[in-house]
Coordinates of C-alpha atoms and ligand atoms in Angstrom, one line a residue:
M3 CA 161.8 -83.4 10.9
P4 CA 158.7 -85.6 11.2
G5 CA 155.8 -83.7 12.6
F6 CA 154.0 -87.0 13.2
E7 CA 156.2 -87.5 16.2
L8 CA 154.3 -84.9 18.1
F9 CA 150.8 -85.8 17.0
S10 CA 148.5 -84.5 19.7
E11 CA 145.1 -83.5 20.9
A12 CA 145.4 -80.4 18.7
E13 CA 145.4 -82.5 15.5
R14 CA 142.6 -84.8 16.9
K15 CA 140.4 -81.7 17.6
E16 CA 140.7 -80.4 14.1
V17 CA 140.0 -83.8 12.6
N18 CA 137.0 -84.2 14.9
D19 CA 135.5 -80.9 13.7
V20 CA 135.4 -82.5 10.2
L21 CA 134.2 -85.9 11.4
A22 CA 131.4 -84.2 13.3
S23 CA 129.8 -82.7 10.1
G24 CA 131.0 -85.5 7.8
V25 CA 131.9 -83.0 5.1
L26 CA 135.2 -84.5 4.0
M27 CA 135.5 -82.4 0.9
R28 CA 137.0 -78.9 0.8
Y29 CA 134.6 -77.4 -1.7
G30 CA 130.8 -76.8 -1.3
F31 CA 128.3 -78.3 1.1
D32 CA 128.3 -74.9 2.9
G33 CA 125.2 -75.5 4.9
M34 CA 126.4 -78.9 6.3
R35 CA 129.9 -78.0 7.4
N36 CA 129.3 -76.1 10.6
G37 CA 131.5 -73.3 9.4
H38 CA 134.6 -75.5 9.1
W39 CA 136.8 -74.9 6.1
K40 CA 140.1 -76.6 7.1
A41 CA 141.8 -76.5 3.7
K42 CA 141.0 -72.8 3.3
E43 CA 142.2 -72.1 6.8
L44 CA 145.4 -74.0 6.2
E45 CA 146.0 -72.1 3.0
H46 CA 145.6 -68.8 4.9
A47 CA 147.9 -70.0 7.7
L48 CA 150.6 -70.9 5.2
Q49 CA 150.3 -67.5 3.5
K50 CA 150.7 -65.8 6.8
Q51 CA 153.5 -68.1 8.1
L52 CA 155.5 -67.8 4.8
N53 CA 154.6 -64.3 4.0
V54 CA 153.4 -65.1 0.5
K55 CA 150.2 -63.9 -1.4
H56 CA 148.9 -67.3 -2.5
A57 CA 148.9 -70.9 -1.2
Q58 CA 147.1 -73.7 -2.9
L59 CA 146.9 -77.1 -1.2
V60 CA 147.2 -80.2 -3.2
S61 CA 147.1 -84.0 -2.6
S62 CA 150.9 -84.5 -2.3
G63 CA 154.3 -82.9 -2.7
T64 CA 154.7 -84.8 -6.0
A65 CA 151.4 -83.2 -7.2
A66 CA 152.7 -79.9 -6.0
V67 CA 155.7 -80.1 -8.3
S68 CA 153.7 -81.1 -11.3
V69 CA 151.1 -78.4 -10.6
A70 CA 153.8 -75.8 -10.2
L71 CA 155.2 -76.6 -13.6
A72 CA 151.8 -76.9 -15.3
I73 CA 150.4 -73.6 -14.0
A74 CA 153.5 -71.8 -15.3
G75 CA 153.0 -73.4 -18.8
V76 CA 155.7 -76.1 -18.7
G77 CA 154.7 -79.1 -20.9
A78 CA 155.4 -81.5 -23.7
G79 CA 159.0 -81.4 -24.9
D80 CA 160.2 -78.7 -22.5
E81 CA 163.4 -79.3 -20.6
V82 CA 163.4 -78.8 -16.9
I83 CA 166.8 -78.7 -15.1
M84 CA 166.9 -80.6 -11.8
P85 CA 169.6 -81.9 -9.5
T86 CA 171.0 -85.4 -9.4
F87 CA 170.4 -85.5 -5.6
T88 CA 166.7 -85.2 -4.8
F89 CA 163.7 -87.5 -4.4
V90 CA 162.3 -89.6 -7.3
A91 CA 159.3 -87.3 -7.3
S92 CA 161.2 -84.6 -9.1
F93 CA 161.5 -86.5 -12.4
E94 CA 158.2 -88.1 -12.0
A95 CA 156.5 -84.8 -11.7
I96 CA 158.3 -83.4 -14.8
M97 CA 157.7 -86.5 -16.9
M98 CA 154.0 -86.6 -16.0
L99 CA 153.6 -83.4 -18.1
G100 CA 155.5 -84.9 -21.1
A101 CA 158.5 -82.6 -20.2
I102 CA 162.1 -83.8 -20.1
P103 CA 164.1 -83.9 -16.8
I104 CA 167.7 -82.7 -17.3
L105 CA 169.7 -83.9 -14.4
V106 CA 172.7 -81.8 -13.5
D107 CA 175.4 -81.8 -10.8
I108 CA 175.1 -80.6 -7.3
D109 CA 177.8 -78.8 -5.3
D110 CA 178.8 -78.6 -1.6
T111 CA 175.4 -77.0 -0.8
L112 CA 174.0 -80.5 -1.8
T113 CA 171.7 -78.7 -4.2
L114 CA 171.9 -77.4 -7.8
D115 CA 175.3 -76.1 -8.8
P116 CA 174.7 -72.8 -10.7
E117 CA 177.7 -73.4 -13.0
A118 CA 176.4 -76.9 -13.9
V119 CA 172.9 -75.3 -14.6
K120 CA 174.4 -72.7 -16.9
K121 CA 176.1 -75.4 -19.0
A122 CA 172.9 -77.4 -19.3
I123 CA 170.7 -74.6 -20.7
T124 CA 169.5 -75.2 -24.2
P125 CA 166.8 -73.5 -26.4
K126 CA 164.4 -76.1 -25.1
T127 CA 165.0 -75.2 -21.4
K128 CA 161.9 -73.8 -19.8
A129 CA 162.5 -74.1 -16.0
V130 CA 165.2 -74.6 -13.4
M131 CA 164.1 -76.5 -10.4
P132 CA 166.4 -76.5 -7.4
V133 CA 165.5 -78.9 -4.6
H134 CA 166.3 -77.6 -1.1
M135 CA 167.3 -81.0 0.2
C136 CA 167.6 -81.9 3.8
G137 CA 166.6 -78.4 5.1
S138 CA 168.9 -76.2 3.2
M139 CA 168.9 -74.2 0.0
A140 CA 170.7 -73.7 -3.3
N141 CA 172.4 -70.5 -4.1
L142 CA 169.2 -68.8 -5.1
D143 CA 170.7 -65.4 -6.1
A144 CA 172.9 -67.1 -8.7
L145 CA 170.1 -69.2 -10.0
K146 CA 167.7 -66.3 -10.2
T147 CA 170.2 -64.2 -12.1
L148 CA 170.7 -67.1 -14.6
C149 CA 166.9 -67.6 -14.9
D150 CA 166.3 -63.9 -15.5
E151 CA 169.1 -63.8 -18.1
H152 CA 167.7 -66.7 -20.0
K153 CA 164.0 -66.0 -19.3
L154 CA 163.5 -69.3 -17.5
L155 CA 161.1 -70.1 -14.7
L156 CA 162.6 -70.8 -11.2
I157 CA 160.6 -73.4 -9.4
E158 CA 161.7 -74.2 -5.8
D159 CA 161.1 -77.7 -4.5
A160 CA 161.1 -76.8 -0.8
C161 CA 159.4 -80.1 0.3
Q162 CA 162.2 -80.9 2.8
A163 CA 162.9 -77.3 3.9
I164 CA 159.7 -75.7 5.2
G165 CA 160.8 -73.0 7.7
G166 CA 164.2 -72.4 6.0
T167 CA 164.9 -68.8 4.8
Y168 CA 167.1 -67.1 2.3
K169 CA 167.9 -63.4 2.8
G170 CA 165.0 -63.1 5.2
K171 CA 162.5 -64.7 2.8
A172 CA 160.8 -68.1 3.3
L173 CA 162.1 -70.8 1.0
G174 CA 159.6 -71.3 -1.7
T175 CA 158.9 -67.6 -2.1
I176 CA 162.1 -66.7 -4.0
G177 CA 161.3 -68.4 -7.3
D178 CA 158.2 -68.1 -9.4
V179 CA 156.5 -71.0 -7.6
G180 CA 157.4 -72.9 -4.4
C181 CA 156.4 -76.5 -3.6
F182 CA 155.9 -78.3 -0.3
S183 CA 155.1 -81.8 0.8
F184 CA 153.1 -82.6 3.9
D185 CA 153.5 -86.4 3.6
F186 CA 153.8 -88.4 6.7
V187 CA 157.5 -87.9 7.3
K188 CA 157.8 -84.2 6.6
T189 CA 158.4 -81.4 9.1
M190 CA 154.7 -80.7 9.2
T191 CA 152.3 -83.4 8.0
C192 CA 148.8 -83.8 6.7
G193 CA 149.2 -87.6 6.4
E194 CA 149.3 -87.0 2.7
G195 CA 149.3 -83.6 1.1
G196 CA 151.2 -80.7 -0.3
A197 CA 151.0 -77.1 -1.4
I198 CA 152.3 -74.6 -3.9
I199 CA 152.9 -71.0 -3.0
T200 CA 153.4 -68.0 -5.3
N201 CA 153.1 -64.3 -5.4
N202 CA 151.9 -64.5 -9.0
S203 CA 148.1 -64.0 -9.0
N204 CA 147.8 -65.5 -12.5
Y205 CA 149.6 -68.7 -11.5
A206 CA 147.5 -68.8 -8.3
L207 CA 144.2 -68.7 -10.3
N208 CA 145.5 -71.3 -12.7
A209 CA 146.3 -73.5 -9.7
D210 CA 142.9 -73.0 -8.1
H211 CA 141.2 -74.3 -11.3
Y212 CA 143.8 -76.9 -12.4
I213 CA 143.8 -78.9 -9.3
D214 CA 140.0 -79.3 -9.4
H215 CA 139.3 -80.4 -13.0
G216 CA 139.5 -76.9 -14.3
H217 CA 136.4 -75.8 -12.4
D218 CA 136.3 -72.0 -12.2
H219 CA 134.9 -72.0 -8.6
M220 CA 132.4 -69.3 -9.3
G221 CA 129.1 -69.2 -7.4
N222 CA 128.0 -72.1 -5.2
D223 CA 126.7 -74.7 -7.7
R224 CA 129.5 -76.9 -8.7
G225 CA 127.5 -78.3 -11.6
A226 CA 127.1 -74.8 -13.1
E227 CA 130.8 -74.0 -13.0
T228 CA 132.6 -73.5 -16.4
H229 CA 136.0 -74.8 -17.3
P230 CA 138.3 -72.1 -18.7
F231 CA 140.9 -74.9 -19.4
L232 CA 141.6 -78.5 -18.7
G233 CA 142.5 -79.7 -15.3
Y234 CA 143.0 -82.8 -13.1
N235 CA 142.1 -83.8 -9.6
F236 CA 144.9 -83.0 -7.2
R237 CA 142.5 -82.0 -4.3
I238 CA 143.4 -82.5 -0.7
S239 CA 140.7 -83.9 1.6
E240 CA 139.3 -81.9 4.4
L241 CA 140.5 -84.6 6.9
N242 CA 144.1 -84.3 5.7
A243 CA 143.9 -80.5 5.8
A244 CA 142.6 -80.6 9.3
V245 CA 145.7 -82.4 10.5
G246 CA 147.9 -79.9 8.7
L247 CA 146.0 -77.0 10.2
A248 CA 147.0 -78.1 13.7
Q249 CA 150.5 -78.8 12.5
V250 CA 151.1 -75.4 10.8
R251 CA 150.2 -73.7 14.1
R252 CA 152.9 -75.7 15.8
L253 CA 155.5 -75.2 13.0
P254 CA 157.4 -72.5 14.9
E255 CA 157.7 -74.9 17.9
F256 CA 158.8 -77.7 15.6
L257 CA 161.5 -75.5 14.0
A258 CA 162.8 -74.4 17.4
I259 CA 163.2 -78.0 18.5
Q260 CA 164.9 -78.9 15.3
K261 CA 167.4 -76.0 15.7
K262 CA 168.1 -77.0 19.3
H263 CA 168.7 -80.6 18.5
Y264 CA 170.8 -79.8 15.4
T265 CA 173.0 -77.5 17.3
I266 CA 173.8 -80.0 20.0
L267 CA 174.8 -82.6 17.4
R268 CA 176.8 -80.1 15.3
N269 CA 178.7 -78.7 18.3
A270 CA 179.8 -82.2 19.2
L271 CA 181.3 -82.7 15.7
E272 CA 182.5 -79.2 15.0
D273 CA 186.1 -79.6 16.2
I274 CA 186.8 -82.9 14.3
P275 CA 189.1 -81.7 11.5
Q276 CA 188.0 -84.5 9.1
V277 CA 184.4 -83.5 9.3
T278 CA 183.2 -80.7 7.1
F279 CA 179.6 -79.4 7.0
R280 CA 177.5 -78.7 4.0
T281 CA 177.7 -75.2 2.7
V282 CA 174.7 -73.0 3.4
P283 CA 174.7 -70.1 0.9
E284 CA 175.3 -66.6 2.3
G285 CA 172.1 -65.2 3.7
G286 CA 170.5 -68.6 4.1
E287 CA 169.3 -70.2 7.3
E288 CA 168.5 -73.9 7.3
S289 CA 165.3 -75.3 8.6
Y290 CA 167.5 -77.7 10.7
A291 CA 165.6 -80.7 9.5
F292 CA 168.8 -82.6 9.0
L293 CA 172.5 -82.3 9.9
N294 CA 174.7 -82.9 6.9
F295 CA 178.4 -83.4 6.9
F296 CA 181.1 -84.7 4.6
M297 CA 183.8 -87.2 5.5
P298 CA 187.2 -87.3 3.6
N299 CA 186.3 -90.3 1.4
L300 CA 183.7 -92.9 0.5
E301 CA 185.3 -95.7 2.5
T302 CA 185.3 -93.6 5.7
A303 CA 181.7 -92.6 5.2
R304 CA 180.6 -96.2 4.7
N305 CA 182.6 -97.3 7.8
I306 CA 181.0 -94.6 9.9
M307 CA 177.6 -95.6 8.8
L308 CA 178.4 -99.2 9.9
G309 CA 179.6 -97.8 13.2
F310 CA 176.4 -95.8 13.7
K311 CA 174.4 -98.9 13.1
E312 CA 176.3 -100.9 15.6
N313 CA 176.0 -98.2 18.2
G314 CA 172.3 -97.6 17.7
V315 CA 172.6 -94.2 16.0
D316 CA 169.6 -94.5 13.7
A317 CA 168.0 -92.1 11.2
C318 CA 171.3 -91.3 9.5
F319 CA 171.5 -91.8 5.7
H320 CA 174.3 -92.3 3.2
Y321 CA 172.6 -91.3 0.0
Y322 CA 175.3 -92.8 -2.2
D323 CA 174.0 -96.2 -1.3
N324 CA 170.3 -95.2 -1.1
N325 CA 167.8 -96.1 -3.8
W326 CA 165.4 -93.2 -3.4
H327 CA 167.5 -90.0 -3.5
Y328 CA 170.4 -90.2 -5.8
V329 CA 170.8 -90.8 -9.6
R330 CA 173.3 -93.6 -9.1
K331 CA 170.6 -96.1 -8.2
W332 CA 167.9 -94.9 -10.5
A333 CA 168.0 -97.8 -13.0
H334 CA 164.3 -97.5 -13.7
L335 CA 164.7 -93.9 -14.9
K336 CA 167.8 -94.6 -17.0
E337 CA 166.1 -97.6 -18.6
L338 CA 162.8 -95.7 -19.0
K339 CA 160.8 -98.5 -17.5
S340 CA 157.4 -97.1 -18.0
L341 CA 154.0 -99.0 -17.8
Y342 CA 152.9 -97.0 -20.8
P343 CA 154.5 -95.6 -24.0
I344 CA 156.7 -92.6 -23.6
T345 CA 156.9 -90.1 -26.4
E346 CA 159.8 -90.3 -28.8
E347 CA 160.7 -86.7 -27.9
V348 CA 161.1 -87.5 -24.3
K349 CA 163.0 -90.8 -25.0
K350 CA 165.4 -88.9 -27.2
G351 CA 165.7 -86.1 -24.7
M352 CA 166.7 -88.5 -22.0
Q353 CA 169.2 -90.6 -24.0
Y354 CA 172.0 -88.6 -22.2
L355 CA 171.3 -90.6 -19.1
Q356 CA 172.7 -93.8 -20.8
T357 CA 176.2 -92.4 -20.8
Q358 CA 176.5 -89.3 -18.7
T359 CA 178.5 -89.5 -15.5
F360 CA 178.1 -87.1 -12.6
D361 CA 181.5 -87.1 -11.1
Q362 CA 181.1 -83.8 -9.2
S363 CA 177.8 -85.1 -7.6
D364 CA 179.6 -88.4 -6.7
H365 CA 182.3 -86.4 -5.1
Y366 CA 179.9 -84.9 -2.6
I367 CA 177.3 -87.6 -2.2
A368 CA 179.8 -90.4 -1.7
R369 CA 181.2 -88.6 1.3
N370 CA 178.0 -87.2 2.7
I371 CA 176.2 -88.4 5.8
S372 CA 172.8 -86.9 6.5
C373 CA 171.3 -87.3 10.0
L374 CA 167.6 -86.7 10.5
I375 CA 166.7 -84.4 13.4
K376 CA 163.9 -85.8 15.3
L377 CA 161.4 -83.8 17.3
S378 CA 160.6 -86.4 19.9
W379 CA 164.1 -86.8 21.3
T380 CA 164.7 -85.8 24.9
E381 CA 167.7 -83.6 25.6
E382 CA 169.4 -86.5 27.2
E383 CA 168.8 -88.6 24.1
V384 CA 170.3 -85.9 21.9
N385 CA 173.4 -85.6 24.2
T386 CA 173.9 -89.4 24.2
R387 CA 173.5 -89.5 20.4
A388 CA 176.0 -86.6 20.0
Q389 CA 178.6 -88.4 22.1
K390 CA 178.1 -91.7 20.2
M391 CA 178.4 -90.0 16.8
R392 CA 181.5 -88.3 17.9
D393 CA 183.1 -91.5 19.2
V394 CA 182.3 -93.5 16.0
I395 CA 183.6 -90.8 13.8
L396 CA 186.8 -90.4 15.8
T397 CA 187.4 -94.2 15.8
N398 CA 187.2 -94.2 12.0
V399 CA 189.3 -91.2 11.2
N400 CA 192.2 -91.9 13.5
Ligands
PLP520 C1 158.7 -85.7 0.0 C2 159.3 -85.1 -1.2 C3 158.5 -84.9 -2.4 C4 157.2 -85.5 -2.7 O1 156.3 -85.4 -1.7 P1 155.1 -86.5 -1.5 O2 154.2 -85.7 -0.7 O3 155.7 -87.6 -0.8 O4 154.6 -86.8 -2.9 C5 159.1 -84.1 -3.5 N1 160.3 -83.6 -3.3 C6 161.1 -83.8 -2.2 C7 162.4 -83.1 -2.1 C8 160.6 -84.5 -1.2 O5 161.4 -84.7 -0.1

């Protein structure tokens, strides 16, 4: 996945364009910037690449998720349904708006289970936010039907799945708003950065103002701009955008490498009866950022992880024992350890986390092993790794 692995002259050239003028900001300073508008160009490139009307860059993927919810009107006291398996950013972004994260089970897609979503809908529910973890997607048709029935927003967190598609459409373009992260370890990177994409022109206009203090961006005197509504600063810098601009042009190349490496690893494990692969919903194509598979039980998964370590197979994750990605280890969330007061409404709305168990999620995450697909591997390295993975797994299941 990480685009930083192939950092090159192309990225340096784009950054040098910005350094040459010294205009590090994406707005204004028209006369000084030698015609370079890296953030704008990157937005256009994303629109083209993902076949979507609007793209708005922001300062991070976490900001993208908050902005996506805010521009669609999600705020204080609203419930947002999200999966138990994701990155901590999901609930952070929801809680920043005073909204309430409602965690629900995942299924064998490793993303939101539509049945579990259905059960979690209440009159306070405003949005459903599937997170397309590790390069593959939720059953988006089922979620979209549910959202339409209940008049809910569908917000796609596609931070880990740029390049994946569902029924021929780019992930992130199926729901009302899609979110991407371009942090240092994502498939394409800006160093730090993110984007929201949407086909809804009203949301796009909201995003344009909201991420820059509510400025209306009319005319070329920033001081004279009016503020149709309140905003914040979630701007990306021109330097970060410059890196992303070079990376987005290389995205097709990155995706092809991911697919090639993924396929070699998958083929090596395919005939082991105890290995089952994550389900990709019908009509979906992964971005191949990770290879995900299930072992028969927790103990075997843990032993295989040990075996991988001993044999130098790095970059594989067992999220059950990981602090970042799974509800089991989120004590700070369950105990609401906040530096500042949290509203009574949110506290009350999150009480369920004290007692609720997520047995169905445990069933999948405990047995799941997730291997990052690197871009910089040589073919020989991938083949050696495939053989080692196969050997370790076979040793542990026989
Ligand atoms: C990386 C990531 C984010 C947050 O992105 P940052 O740019 O690091 O803030 C959000 N959601 C998911 C699923 C991610 O993987």
